[in-house]
Short mmCIF file of C-alpha atoms in Angstrom, two decimals:
data_model
loop_
_atom_site.label_atom_id
_atom_site.label_comp_id
_atom_site.label_asym_id
_atom_site.label_seq_id
_atom_site.Cartn_x
_atom_site.Cartn_y
_atom_site.Cartn_z
CA MET A 226 1.10 -69.23 -103.23
CA ALA A 227 -1.85 -67.63 -101.52
CA SER A 228 -5.22 -69.27 -101.55
CA GLY A 229 -8.59 -67.52 -101.09
CA SER A 230 -9.31 -63.90 -101.45
CA ALA A 231 -6.43 -61.56 -100.44
CA SER A 232 -5.98 -57.82 -99.86
CA LEU A 233 -2.68 -55.87 -99.75
CA MET A 234 -2.50 -52.73 -97.63
CA TRP A 235 0.51 -50.54 -98.80
CA PHE A 236 1.63 -48.36 -95.97
CA ARG A 237 3.67 -45.17 -97.01
CA LYS A 238 2.26 -42.33 -94.90
CA GLY A 239 -0.88 -43.05 -92.90
CA LEU A 240 1.10 -45.06 -90.37
CA ARG A 241 -1.89 -45.57 -88.08
CA ILE A 242 -4.87 -47.77 -87.22
CA HIS A 243 -7.40 -44.93 -86.25
CA ASP A 244 -9.28 -43.29 -89.07
CA ASN A 245 -7.56 -45.26 -91.85
CA PRO A 246 -10.08 -45.60 -94.72
CA ALA A 247 -7.67 -47.67 -96.90
CA LEU A 248 -6.93 -50.13 -94.07
CA GLN A 249 -10.62 -50.45 -93.26
CA TYR A 250 -11.60 -51.25 -96.91
CA ALA A 251 -8.61 -53.60 -97.25
CA ALA A 252 -9.81 -55.64 -94.22
CA GLU A 253 -13.48 -55.85 -95.43
CA GLY A 254 -14.61 -59.05 -97.00
CA THR A 255 -11.19 -60.69 -97.41
CA LYS A 256 -9.63 -63.88 -96.14
CA PHE A 257 -6.12 -62.67 -95.99
CA LEU A 258 -4.70 -59.26 -95.44
CA TYR A 259 -1.06 -58.30 -96.25
CA PRO A 260 0.02 -55.08 -94.46
CA VAL A 261 3.18 -54.03 -96.32
CA PHE A 262 5.82 -51.37 -95.91
CA VAL A 263 8.66 -51.13 -98.44
CA ILE A 264 12.09 -50.00 -97.27
CA ASP A 265 12.97 -47.67 -100.15
CA PRO A 266 16.83 -47.50 -100.74
CA HIS A 267 16.39 -44.03 -102.27
CA TYR A 268 14.88 -42.92 -98.92
CA MET A 269 16.73 -45.14 -96.35
CA GLU A 270 20.18 -46.14 -97.55
CA PRO A 271 23.12 -44.05 -96.24
CA GLU A 272 24.45 -41.34 -98.61
CA LYS A 273 28.18 -40.68 -97.75
CA ASN A 274 28.31 -37.39 -99.79
CA ALA A 275 25.39 -35.71 -98.09
CA PHE A 276 26.11 -32.71 -95.74
CA SER A 277 24.55 -34.48 -92.78
CA LEU A 278 23.97 -38.07 -91.61
CA GLY A 279 21.17 -39.69 -93.59
CA SER A 280 20.18 -40.92 -97.00
CA ALA A 281 19.85 -39.07 -100.35
CA ARG A 282 16.42 -37.83 -99.43
CA ALA A 283 16.31 -37.58 -95.58
CA GLY A 284 18.33 -36.74 -92.53
CA LEU A 285 18.89 -39.34 -89.86
CA ASN A 286 16.40 -37.80 -87.41
CA ARG A 287 13.54 -38.24 -89.84
CA ILE A 288 14.59 -41.70 -90.86
CA ASN A 289 14.70 -42.61 -87.03
CA PHE A 290 11.23 -41.00 -86.49
CA LEU A 291 9.95 -43.16 -89.37
CA LEU A 292 11.40 -46.37 -87.95
CA GLU A 293 9.94 -45.62 -84.51
CA SER A 294 6.51 -44.95 -86.24
CA LEU A 295 6.78 -48.37 -88.11
CA ALA A 296 7.66 -50.19 -84.95
CA ASP A 297 4.69 -48.67 -83.16
CA LEU A 298 2.38 -49.64 -86.25
CA ASP A 299 3.70 -53.26 -86.08
CA SER A 300 2.89 -53.40 -82.40
CA SER A 301 -0.67 -52.17 -83.05
CA LEU A 302 -1.14 -54.53 -85.86
CA LYS A 303 -0.11 -57.46 -83.80
CA LYS A 304 -2.69 -56.52 -81.16
CA LEU A 305 -5.27 -56.86 -83.96
CA GLY A 306 -4.00 -60.30 -84.97
CA SER A 307 -1.84 -59.14 -87.87
CA ARG A 308 1.72 -57.83 -88.33
CA LEU A 309 3.68 -55.40 -90.60
CA LEU A 310 5.46 -57.12 -93.48
CA VAL A 311 8.68 -55.13 -94.23
CA LEU A 312 10.23 -55.69 -97.60
CA LYS A 313 13.23 -53.93 -99.34
CA GLY A 314 13.81 -52.62 -102.86
CA GLU A 315 12.34 -50.17 -105.40
CA PRO A 316 8.73 -49.87 -104.22
CA SER A 317 6.81 -50.32 -107.37
CA GLU A 318 8.89 -53.39 -108.38
CA VAL A 319 8.44 -54.95 -104.92
CA LEU A 320 4.63 -54.23 -104.81
CA ILE A 321 4.18 -55.76 -108.28
CA ARG A 322 6.11 -58.85 -107.26
CA CYS A 323 3.92 -59.19 -104.11
CA LEU A 324 0.68 -58.67 -106.08
CA LYS A 325 1.65 -61.69 -108.30
CA GLU A 326 3.02 -63.98 -105.66
CA TRP A 327 0.14 -63.49 -103.22
CA GLU A 328 -2.61 -63.44 -105.90
CA VAL A 329 -3.96 -60.18 -104.46
CA GLU A 330 -7.40 -59.19 -105.55
CA LYS A 331 -7.68 -55.83 -103.69
CA LEU A 332 -4.83 -53.28 -103.42
CA CYS A 333 -5.42 -50.40 -100.97
CA PHE A 334 -3.16 -47.36 -100.14
CA GLU A 335 -3.57 -43.70 -99.25
CA TYR A 336 -3.49 -41.16 -101.96
CA ASP A 337 -0.32 -39.07 -101.94
CA THR A 338 0.13 -35.78 -103.78
CA GLU A 339 3.94 -35.77 -103.78
CA PRO A 340 5.37 -36.14 -107.34
CA TYR A 341 7.76 -39.00 -106.23
CA TYR A 342 4.72 -41.17 -104.95
CA GLN A 343 2.53 -40.10 -107.82
CA ALA A 344 5.09 -41.71 -110.25
CA LEU A 345 5.24 -44.91 -108.11
CA ASP A 346 1.48 -45.04 -107.93
CA PHE A 347 1.26 -44.69 -111.69
CA LYS A 348 3.36 -47.74 -112.29
CA VAL A 349 1.56 -49.97 -109.62
CA LYS A 350 -1.91 -48.89 -110.76
CA ASN A 351 -1.00 -49.72 -114.30
CA TYR A 352 -0.03 -53.17 -113.44
CA ALA A 353 -3.09 -53.64 -111.19
CA SER A 354 -5.44 -52.54 -113.97
CA THR A 355 -3.88 -55.01 -116.36
CA ALA A 356 -4.09 -57.83 -113.87
CA GLY A 357 -7.60 -57.04 -112.95
CA ILE A 358 -6.82 -56.08 -109.35
CA GLU A 359 -9.19 -53.63 -107.67
CA VAL A 360 -7.40 -50.44 -106.40
CA PHE A 361 -8.77 -48.28 -103.63
CA SER A 362 -6.65 -45.10 -102.91
CA PRO A 363 -8.64 -42.66 -100.73
CA VAL A 364 -7.69 -39.07 -99.81
CA SER A 365 -7.11 -39.18 -96.07
CA HIS A 366 -3.67 -37.47 -95.55
CA THR A 367 -5.31 -34.10 -96.10
CA LEU A 368 -8.79 -32.63 -95.04
CA PHE A 369 -9.65 -32.00 -98.65
CA ASN A 370 -8.92 -33.48 -102.11
CA PRO A 371 -6.64 -30.95 -103.86
CA THR A 372 -7.87 -32.20 -107.26
CA ASP A 373 -11.49 -31.40 -106.30
CA ILE A 374 -10.63 -27.84 -105.13
CA ILE A 375 -8.89 -27.13 -108.43
CA GLN A 376 -11.78 -28.58 -110.40
CA LYS A 377 -14.26 -26.50 -108.56
CA ASN A 378 -12.21 -23.38 -109.43
CA GLY A 379 -12.28 -24.05 -113.14
CA GLY A 380 -9.05 -25.96 -113.26
CA ARG A 381 -7.03 -23.29 -111.63
CA PRO A 382 -5.69 -23.26 -108.04
CA PRO A 383 -7.42 -20.64 -105.74
CA LEU A 384 -5.23 -17.61 -105.24
CA SER A 385 -6.20 -16.63 -101.71
CA TYR A 386 -6.97 -18.36 -98.30
CA GLN A 387 -10.54 -16.98 -98.43
CA SER A 388 -11.24 -18.29 -101.88
CA PHE A 389 -9.84 -21.67 -100.88
CA VAL A 390 -12.03 -21.87 -97.71
CA LYS A 391 -15.08 -20.92 -99.85
CA LEU A 392 -14.38 -23.60 -102.41
CA ALA A 393 -13.54 -26.35 -99.82
CA GLY A 394 -16.42 -25.75 -97.46
CA GLN A 395 -16.56 -28.24 -94.46
CA PRO A 396 -14.86 -31.65 -94.49
CA SER A 397 -17.72 -34.16 -95.18
CA SER A 398 -16.12 -37.53 -95.11
CA PRO A 399 -17.03 -39.40 -91.93
CA LEU A 400 -14.18 -40.98 -89.90
CA SER A 401 -13.36 -44.56 -90.31
CA HIS A 402 -14.73 -46.98 -87.66
CA THR A 403 -12.41 -48.35 -85.04
CA LEU A 404 -10.94 -51.65 -86.00
CA SER A 405 -11.11 -54.42 -83.30
CA SER A 406 -9.38 -57.28 -85.37
CA LEU A 407 -7.88 -57.79 -88.73
CA PRO A 408 -7.79 -60.78 -91.17
CA LEU A 409 -4.86 -63.11 -90.92
CA VAL A 410 -1.61 -62.65 -92.95
CA GLY A 411 -1.49 -65.32 -95.78
CA ASP A 412 1.32 -67.38 -96.92
CA VAL A 413 4.19 -64.97 -98.05
CA GLY A 414 5.65 -67.47 -100.52
CA SER A 415 9.18 -66.65 -101.68
CA CYS A 416 9.00 -62.95 -100.83
CA VAL A 417 11.76 -61.99 -98.25
CA ILE A 418 10.03 -60.48 -95.21
CA SER A 419 11.85 -58.78 -92.28
CA GLU A 420 11.03 -57.05 -89.07
CA VAL A 421 11.18 -53.24 -88.85
CA PRO A 422 14.98 -52.57 -88.97
CA THR A 423 16.96 -50.57 -86.53
CA ILE A 424 19.09 -47.62 -87.34
CA LYS A 425 22.24 -49.85 -87.07
CA GLU A 426 20.69 -52.52 -89.36
CA LEU A 427 20.28 -49.74 -92.11
CA GLY A 428 23.97 -49.01 -91.92
CA TYR A 429 24.01 -46.10 -89.61
CA VAL A 430 25.67 -45.49 -86.26
CA ASP A 431 23.39 -45.00 -83.33
CA ILE A 432 22.34 -41.34 -82.78
CA GLY A 433 23.93 -39.94 -79.64
CA GLN A 434 21.51 -38.56 -77.01
CA ASP A 435 22.84 -34.99 -77.64
CA GLU A 436 22.31 -35.36 -81.31
CA SER A 437 18.80 -36.94 -81.48
CA SER A 438 15.34 -35.51 -81.71
CA PRO A 439 13.36 -35.44 -78.36
CA PHE A 440 10.19 -36.33 -80.32
CA ARG A 441 9.35 -40.08 -80.53
CA GLY A 442 7.64 -41.32 -83.66
CA GLY A 443 4.39 -43.40 -83.77
CA GLU A 444 0.64 -43.43 -83.48
CA SER A 445 0.70 -44.03 -79.74
CA GLU A 446 2.88 -40.97 -79.02
CA ALA A 447 0.66 -38.89 -81.46
CA LEU A 448 -2.56 -39.72 -79.73
CA LYS A 449 -0.88 -39.24 -76.29
CA ARG A 450 0.30 -35.74 -77.39
CA LEU A 451 -3.17 -34.94 -78.86
CA ASN A 452 -4.97 -35.98 -75.71
CA GLU A 453 -2.74 -33.74 -73.66
CA ILE A 454 -3.42 -30.80 -75.92
CA ILE A 455 -7.11 -31.28 -76.23
CA ASN A 456 -7.49 -31.40 -72.43
CA ASP A 457 -6.07 -27.89 -72.18
CA LYS A 458 -9.14 -26.34 -73.75
CA GLU A 459 -8.21 -22.77 -72.96
CA TRP A 460 -4.82 -23.06 -74.76
CA VAL A 461 -6.56 -24.65 -77.78
CA ALA A 462 -9.25 -21.91 -77.87
CA THR A 463 -6.80 -19.10 -77.63
CA PHE A 464 -3.92 -20.44 -79.91
CA GLU A 465 -3.08 -17.86 -82.40
CA LYS A 466 -0.35 -18.19 -85.01
CA PRO A 467 2.06 -16.61 -85.68
CA LYS A 468 2.26 -15.71 -81.92
CA GLY A 469 4.25 -17.94 -79.61
CA ASN A 470 7.79 -18.00 -78.32
CA PRO A 471 10.30 -19.33 -80.80
CA SER A 472 13.00 -19.52 -78.08
CA ALA A 473 10.98 -21.88 -75.86
CA PHE A 474 12.79 -25.26 -76.19
CA LEU A 475 12.26 -27.04 -72.97
CA LYS A 476 8.48 -26.77 -73.42
CA PRO A 477 7.83 -25.83 -77.07
CA ALA A 478 5.11 -23.25 -77.57
CA THR A 479 3.27 -25.13 -80.17
CA THR A 480 1.63 -28.61 -80.49
CA VAL A 481 4.63 -30.34 -82.10
CA LEU A 482 2.04 -32.56 -83.88
CA SER A 483 3.42 -31.69 -87.31
CA PRO A 484 5.78 -34.74 -87.59
CA TYR A 485 2.88 -36.96 -86.61
CA LEU A 486 0.53 -35.39 -89.21
CA LYS A 487 3.40 -35.58 -91.82
CA PHE A 488 3.73 -39.38 -91.45
CA GLY A 489 0.08 -39.84 -90.88
CA CYS A 490 0.58 -41.26 -87.24
CA LEU A 491 -2.25 -38.89 -86.47
CA SER A 492 -5.22 -38.44 -88.73
CA CYS A 493 -5.72 -34.74 -89.68
CA ARG A 494 -9.47 -35.51 -89.82
CA PHE A 495 -9.48 -36.77 -86.33
CA PHE A 496 -7.51 -33.79 -85.27
CA TYR A 497 -9.96 -31.56 -87.02
CA GLN A 498 -12.89 -33.23 -85.19
CA CYS A 499 -11.27 -32.89 -81.71
CA LEU A 500 -10.70 -29.15 -82.33
CA GLN A 501 -14.32 -28.68 -83.33
CA ASP A 502 -15.45 -30.49 -80.17
CA VAL A 503 -13.43 -28.07 -78.10
CA TYR A 504 -14.70 -24.97 -79.95
CA LYS A 505 -18.25 -26.11 -79.35
CA ASN A 506 -17.68 -26.13 -75.61
CA VAL A 507 -15.95 -22.82 -75.09
CA LYS A 508 -17.42 -19.34 -75.07
CA ARG A 509 -14.96 -17.86 -77.56
CA HIS A 510 -12.03 -19.06 -79.58
CA THR A 511 -9.55 -17.81 -82.29
CA SER A 512 -10.63 -18.30 -85.99
CA PRO A 513 -8.82 -19.40 -89.14
CA PRO A 514 -6.28 -18.72 -90.50
CA VAL A 515 -4.49 -18.02 -87.17
CA SER A 516 -6.40 -20.65 -85.12
CA LEU A 517 -5.18 -24.24 -84.68
CA LEU A 518 -7.98 -25.21 -87.08
CA GLY A 519 -6.60 -22.79 -89.64
CA GLN A 520 -3.20 -24.45 -89.58
CA VAL A 521 -4.59 -27.64 -91.18
CA ILE A 522 -5.34 -25.89 -94.52
CA LEU A 523 -2.98 -25.02 -97.41
CA HIS A 524 -3.52 -23.12 -100.65
CA LEU A 525 -1.71 -22.24 -103.84
CA ALA A 526 -0.98 -18.77 -105.43
CA VAL A 527 0.98 -16.88 -108.01
CA VAL A 528 4.85 -17.23 -107.98
CA PHE A 529 7.11 -14.31 -108.73
CA LEU A 530 10.54 -14.87 -110.33
CA ILE A 531 13.34 -13.26 -108.28
CA PRO A 532 17.11 -12.80 -109.35
CA TRP A 533 18.44 -14.73 -106.39
CA ASN A 534 22.24 -14.96 -105.81
CA ASP A 535 23.96 -18.18 -106.67
CA ASP A 536 26.36 -18.21 -103.62
CA ASP A 537 27.22 -21.62 -102.18
CA GLU A 538 29.51 -20.10 -99.59
CA LEU A 539 26.80 -18.12 -98.02
CA LEU A 540 24.41 -21.06 -98.25
CA THR A 541 27.00 -23.33 -96.46
CA ALA A 542 27.50 -20.77 -93.72
CA TRP A 543 23.79 -20.63 -93.10
CA ARG A 544 23.29 -24.39 -93.33
CA ASP A 545 26.18 -25.17 -91.01
CA ALA A 546 25.37 -22.57 -88.39
CA ARG A 547 28.29 -20.26 -89.24
CA THR A 548 26.59 -16.95 -90.13
CA GLY A 549 28.01 -15.12 -87.13
CA TYR A 550 24.49 -14.30 -85.97
CA PRO A 551 23.82 -16.32 -82.84
CA TRP A 552 20.08 -16.27 -83.15
CA ILE A 553 20.13 -17.63 -86.64
CA ASP A 554 22.98 -20.17 -85.85
CA ALA A 555 21.31 -21.51 -82.67
CA ILE A 556 18.17 -22.17 -84.78
CA MET A 557 20.08 -24.06 -87.47
CA VAL A 558 21.76 -26.11 -84.70
CA GLN A 559 18.42 -27.01 -83.26
CA LEU A 560 17.27 -28.02 -86.71
CA ARG A 561 20.19 -30.35 -87.21
CA LYS A 562 19.99 -31.89 -83.71
CA TRP A 563 16.25 -32.11 -83.16
CA GLY A 564 14.89 -32.08 -86.58
CA TRP A 565 12.33 -29.44 -85.46
CA MET A 566 11.99 -25.83 -84.45
CA HIS A 567 9.19 -23.31 -83.71
CA HIS A 568 7.41 -21.88 -86.77
CA LEU A 569 8.72 -18.33 -85.94
CA ALA A 570 12.26 -19.65 -85.68
CA ARG A 571 11.72 -21.19 -89.28
CA HIS A 572 10.55 -17.84 -90.36
CA SER A 573 13.68 -16.14 -89.03
CA VAL A 574 16.22 -18.41 -90.80
CA ALA A 575 14.21 -18.55 -94.03
CA CYS A 576 13.97 -14.77 -94.23
CA PHE A 577 17.59 -14.39 -93.37
CA LEU A 578 18.68 -16.77 -96.15
CA THR A 579 16.44 -15.23 -98.90
CA ARG A 580 15.06 -11.75 -98.86
CA GLY A 581 16.30 -10.58 -95.57
CA ASP A 582 20.05 -10.72 -95.72
CA LEU A 583 21.79 -13.34 -98.00
CA PHE A 584 19.44 -13.26 -101.04
CA VAL A 585 20.08 -16.95 -101.71
CA HIS A 586 17.38 -18.81 -103.67
CA TRP A 587 14.55 -20.17 -101.55
CA GLU A 588 14.83 -23.62 -103.26
CA LYS A 589 18.28 -23.99 -101.61
CA GLY A 590 16.82 -23.47 -98.20
CA ARG A 591 13.93 -25.68 -98.96
CA ASP A 592 16.20 -28.54 -99.75
CA VAL A 593 18.00 -28.21 -96.39
CA PHE A 594 14.69 -28.22 -94.53
CA GLU A 595 13.48 -31.04 -96.63
CA ARG A 596 16.42 -33.07 -95.45
CA LEU A 597 16.67 -32.27 -91.80
CA LEU A 598 13.11 -31.63 -90.62
CA ILE A 599 11.32 -34.65 -89.13
CA ASP A 600 7.95 -33.03 -90.13
CA SER A 601 8.99 -32.12 -93.66
CA ASP A 602 6.02 -32.30 -95.97
CA TRP A 603 6.56 -31.63 -99.69
CA ALA A 604 3.59 -29.28 -100.22
CA ILE A 605 3.96 -27.41 -96.92
CA ASN A 606 7.79 -27.16 -97.21
CA ASN A 607 7.52 -25.62 -100.71
CA GLY A 608 4.56 -23.40 -99.67
CA ASN A 609 6.31 -21.97 -96.59
CA TRP A 610 9.53 -21.21 -98.48
CA LEU A 611 7.55 -19.46 -101.33
CA TRP A 612 5.73 -17.45 -98.61
CA LEU A 613 8.76 -16.58 -96.46
CA SER A 614 10.87 -15.49 -99.47
CA CYS A 615 8.03 -13.34 -100.79
CA SER A 616 8.05 -15.30 -103.98
CA SER A 617 4.29 -16.07 -103.46
CA PHE A 618 1.48 -15.88 -100.99
CA PHE A 619 2.98 -13.04 -99.03
CA TYR A 620 4.20 -9.91 -100.87
CA GLN A 621 5.28 -7.38 -98.13
CA TYR A 622 8.98 -7.86 -98.67
CA ASN A 623 9.85 -4.84 -96.64
CA ARG A 624 8.89 -6.58 -93.47
CA ILE A 625 12.05 -8.44 -92.48
CA TYR A 626 12.84 -10.52 -89.41
CA SER A 627 15.89 -8.98 -87.72
CA PRO A 628 18.54 -11.54 -86.86
CA ILE A 629 19.27 -9.47 -83.70
CA SER A 630 16.23 -7.82 -82.24
CA PHE A 631 13.56 -10.45 -83.10
CA GLY A 632 15.06 -13.18 -80.86
CA LYS A 633 15.92 -10.70 -78.24
CA LYS A 634 12.17 -9.79 -77.83
CA TYR A 635 11.38 -13.22 -76.64
CA ASP A 636 14.61 -14.27 -74.85
CA PRO A 637 16.63 -11.17 -73.75
CA ASN A 638 19.06 -13.26 -71.70
CA GLY A 639 19.81 -15.54 -74.73
CA ASP A 640 19.11 -18.83 -72.90
CA TYR A 641 18.15 -20.45 -76.25
CA ILE A 642 21.43 -19.34 -77.80
CA ARG A 643 23.42 -20.57 -74.71
CA HIS A 644 21.79 -23.95 -74.98
CA PHE A 645 22.40 -24.60 -78.73
CA LEU A 646 25.67 -22.56 -79.00
CA PRO A 647 27.47 -23.44 -75.79
CA ILE A 648 30.57 -21.60 -77.14
CA LEU A 649 28.67 -18.43 -76.20
CA LYS A 650 27.30 -19.58 -72.89
CA ASP A 651 29.49 -17.08 -70.99
CA MET A 652 28.97 -14.07 -73.09
CA PRO A 653 27.22 -11.26 -71.21
CA ARG A 654 23.55 -10.78 -72.12
CA GLU A 655 24.17 -7.33 -73.62
CA TYR A 656 26.44 -8.95 -76.29
CA ILE A 657 24.86 -12.36 -76.69
CA TYR A 658 22.98 -11.38 -79.87
CA GLU A 659 25.83 -9.27 -81.29
CA PRO A 660 29.02 -10.90 -79.90
CA TRP A 661 31.26 -9.14 -82.47
CA THR A 662 30.46 -5.85 -80.71
CA ALA A 663 31.96 -7.05 -77.38
CA PRO A 664 35.35 -5.62 -76.48
CA LEU A 665 38.21 -8.05 -76.81
CA SER A 666 38.51 -8.16 -72.99
CA ILE A 667 34.89 -9.25 -72.58
CA GLN A 668 35.47 -11.93 -75.37
CA THR A 669 38.47 -13.14 -73.71
CA LYS A 670 36.72 -13.51 -70.30
CA ALA A 671 33.86 -15.33 -72.08
CA LYS A 672 36.37 -17.65 -73.60
CA CYS A 673 35.07 -16.82 -77.08
CA ILE A 674 37.08 -14.80 -79.46
CA ILE A 675 35.06 -13.67 -82.50
CA GLY A 676 36.70 -14.67 -85.77
CA ARG A 677 38.44 -17.58 -83.98
CA ASP A 678 36.09 -19.49 -81.69
CA TYR A 679 32.86 -18.14 -83.29
CA PRO A 680 32.57 -16.55 -86.83
CA LYS A 681 32.23 -12.89 -87.61
CA PRO A 682 28.94 -12.02 -89.31
CA VAL A 683 28.91 -13.04 -92.99
CA VAL A 684 27.06 -9.79 -93.93
CA LEU A 685 26.20 -6.55 -92.08
CA HIS A 686 22.37 -6.83 -91.51
CA ASP A 687 21.51 -3.11 -92.06
CA SER A 688 23.32 -2.75 -95.42
CA ALA A 689 22.49 -6.33 -96.55
CA SER A 690 18.80 -6.03 -95.82
CA LYS A 691 18.71 -2.63 -97.60
CA GLU A 692 20.26 -4.14 -100.71
CA CYS A 693 17.75 -7.11 -100.49
CA ARG A 694 14.87 -4.69 -100.49
CA ARG A 695 16.26 -2.88 -103.56
CA LYS A 696 16.54 -6.16 -105.43
CA MET A 697 13.09 -7.28 -104.42
CA ALA A 698 11.62 -3.91 -105.55
CA GLU A 699 13.24 -4.26 -108.89
CA ALA A 700 12.04 -7.84 -109.27
CA TYR A 701 8.37 -6.94 -108.32
CA ALA A 702 8.40 -4.06 -110.74
CA LEU A 703 9.63 -6.32 -113.59
CA ASN A 704 6.92 -8.92 -112.78
CA LYS A 705 4.32 -6.20 -112.66
CA ASP A 706 5.48 -4.61 -116.02
CA LEU A 707 5.48 -7.99 -117.76
CA ASN A 708 2.13 -8.98 -116.08
CA GLY A 709 3.81 -11.95 -114.40
CA MET A 710 5.15 -13.36 -117.80
CA VAL A 711 8.82 -13.18 -116.76
CA SER A 712 11.21 -15.48 -118.57
CA GLU A 713 14.57 -16.78 -117.28
CA GLU A 714 16.26 -14.52 -119.79
CA ASP A 715 14.52 -11.52 -118.12
CA ILE A 716 15.75 -12.57 -114.76
CA ARG A 717 19.31 -12.96 -116.09
CA ASN A 718 19.15 -9.40 -117.53
CA LEU A 719 17.83 -8.05 -114.18
CA ARG A 720 20.63 -9.84 -112.34
CA ARG A 721 23.20 -8.18 -114.61
CA LYS A 722 21.50 -4.81 -114.07
CA LEU A 723 21.62 -5.09 -110.33
CA LYS A 724 25.26 -6.01 -110.39
CA GLU A 725 26.11 -2.84 -112.42
CA ASP A 726 26.00 -0.75 -109.33
CA PRO A 727 29.48 -1.18 -107.85
CA GLU A 728 29.05 1.32 -105.03
CA GLN A 729 25.97 -0.60 -103.81
CA GLU A 730 27.91 -3.88 -104.06
CA ALA A 731 30.77 -2.49 -102.17
CA LYS A 732 28.58 -1.56 -99.21
CA ASN A 733 27.53 -5.11 -98.83
CA LYS A 734 30.97 -6.75 -98.91
CA ARG A 735 31.19 -9.61 -96.58
CA ILE A 736 33.30 -9.17 -93.38
CA ARG A 737 36.19 -11.50 -93.39
#
């Protein structure tokens, strides 16, 4: 049983010491501080039926990144005279038990917009309210409070980047001060506390070097990366998305700070301040939305309903890097092995799956990214897939990433493909992006027979993309005619109509 005033700091994201307003408030005016992380079985326990190693919600790379981040957080807390208390179980049940056992008077945790965490927070807050426990849940994972933006816009999300920026203004919250020490951890009573577990202790086999992400989790690594980036002032000042080389893998052409921002190992507010400091000391720099500063901001828009195909065979070929298009397949291998790829590589495979070639529902691709990406963020992932499928935000559906020429523009020799698809490493450069066009003698010499050692294309890009454009045009026309009030029945009728053209369907038959 705890004695004296006690605070509980519930870590979920926000896995850092710097600029952590919830941790700062939890440490103020309290005798004991309990820093807690709960191993959620839903997120961490192995799922045998999943298409990749990992749990029901996350691939193994992301779980490993999280464990590394927790170990780093525990190390930082110990330097401040504290430690991370790791418990296991359904998070809301575990938290409520701890609040009772430790006689906590103040509960602090970072606000989270994800529906899963919103539901958990509702349960915990309800108990805390009944028990007379003070709750402090600041917005610090994002630059702005999404609820405030919607309220300022009359209860509706802003429909453009410009309107979002106008409503949001400049971030006004000051950074939290640096903590030099923390209150002691009190008596934990009968609660079962453990150290940060290893991958093996969670029931997984160790990730092989060839299969693991090259990006190590944790606040220490995040701040090290940020420092290296900020020191290159010219690169920061001239950064311009969507430019950059998606085939650069030995030294990625972006910051690779996204997984650290996702887990809150790096404060987005601190990142924002660092960028502003650079911009003040250079003669000229790029501006939002294409600048680094612009990449911190997200907004919401109108969603169009599209009559997507329900084709699990095509989805599986895309997911498992068996489309027969080396540029697409190499990206999907990098995703599975590293848990990360360049944003233009993400654009390529997302366009290919949806409006570019396969016309599979964007939600199916979103779910694969959600599982495999180490930087997967619920809001960003949904937003990006809506954008890239032309279901929202971006409506120029005729602009399609070619699965052949786009990658060739950056990497004509196909070094990226050769690295992630070694079966094609000896294919001559003139065939590396279209190996099915190589004569059999060339395939034999390259030790890669198409249709045996590497798959034939699942669709012909020219005819498939033409058919996708036709379907998108019909869907956009329907949404316009009905003023956006399209029902599921309307979509079913449109899907039937689109299938009534047998000649068009025949042109797009898959190559077997």
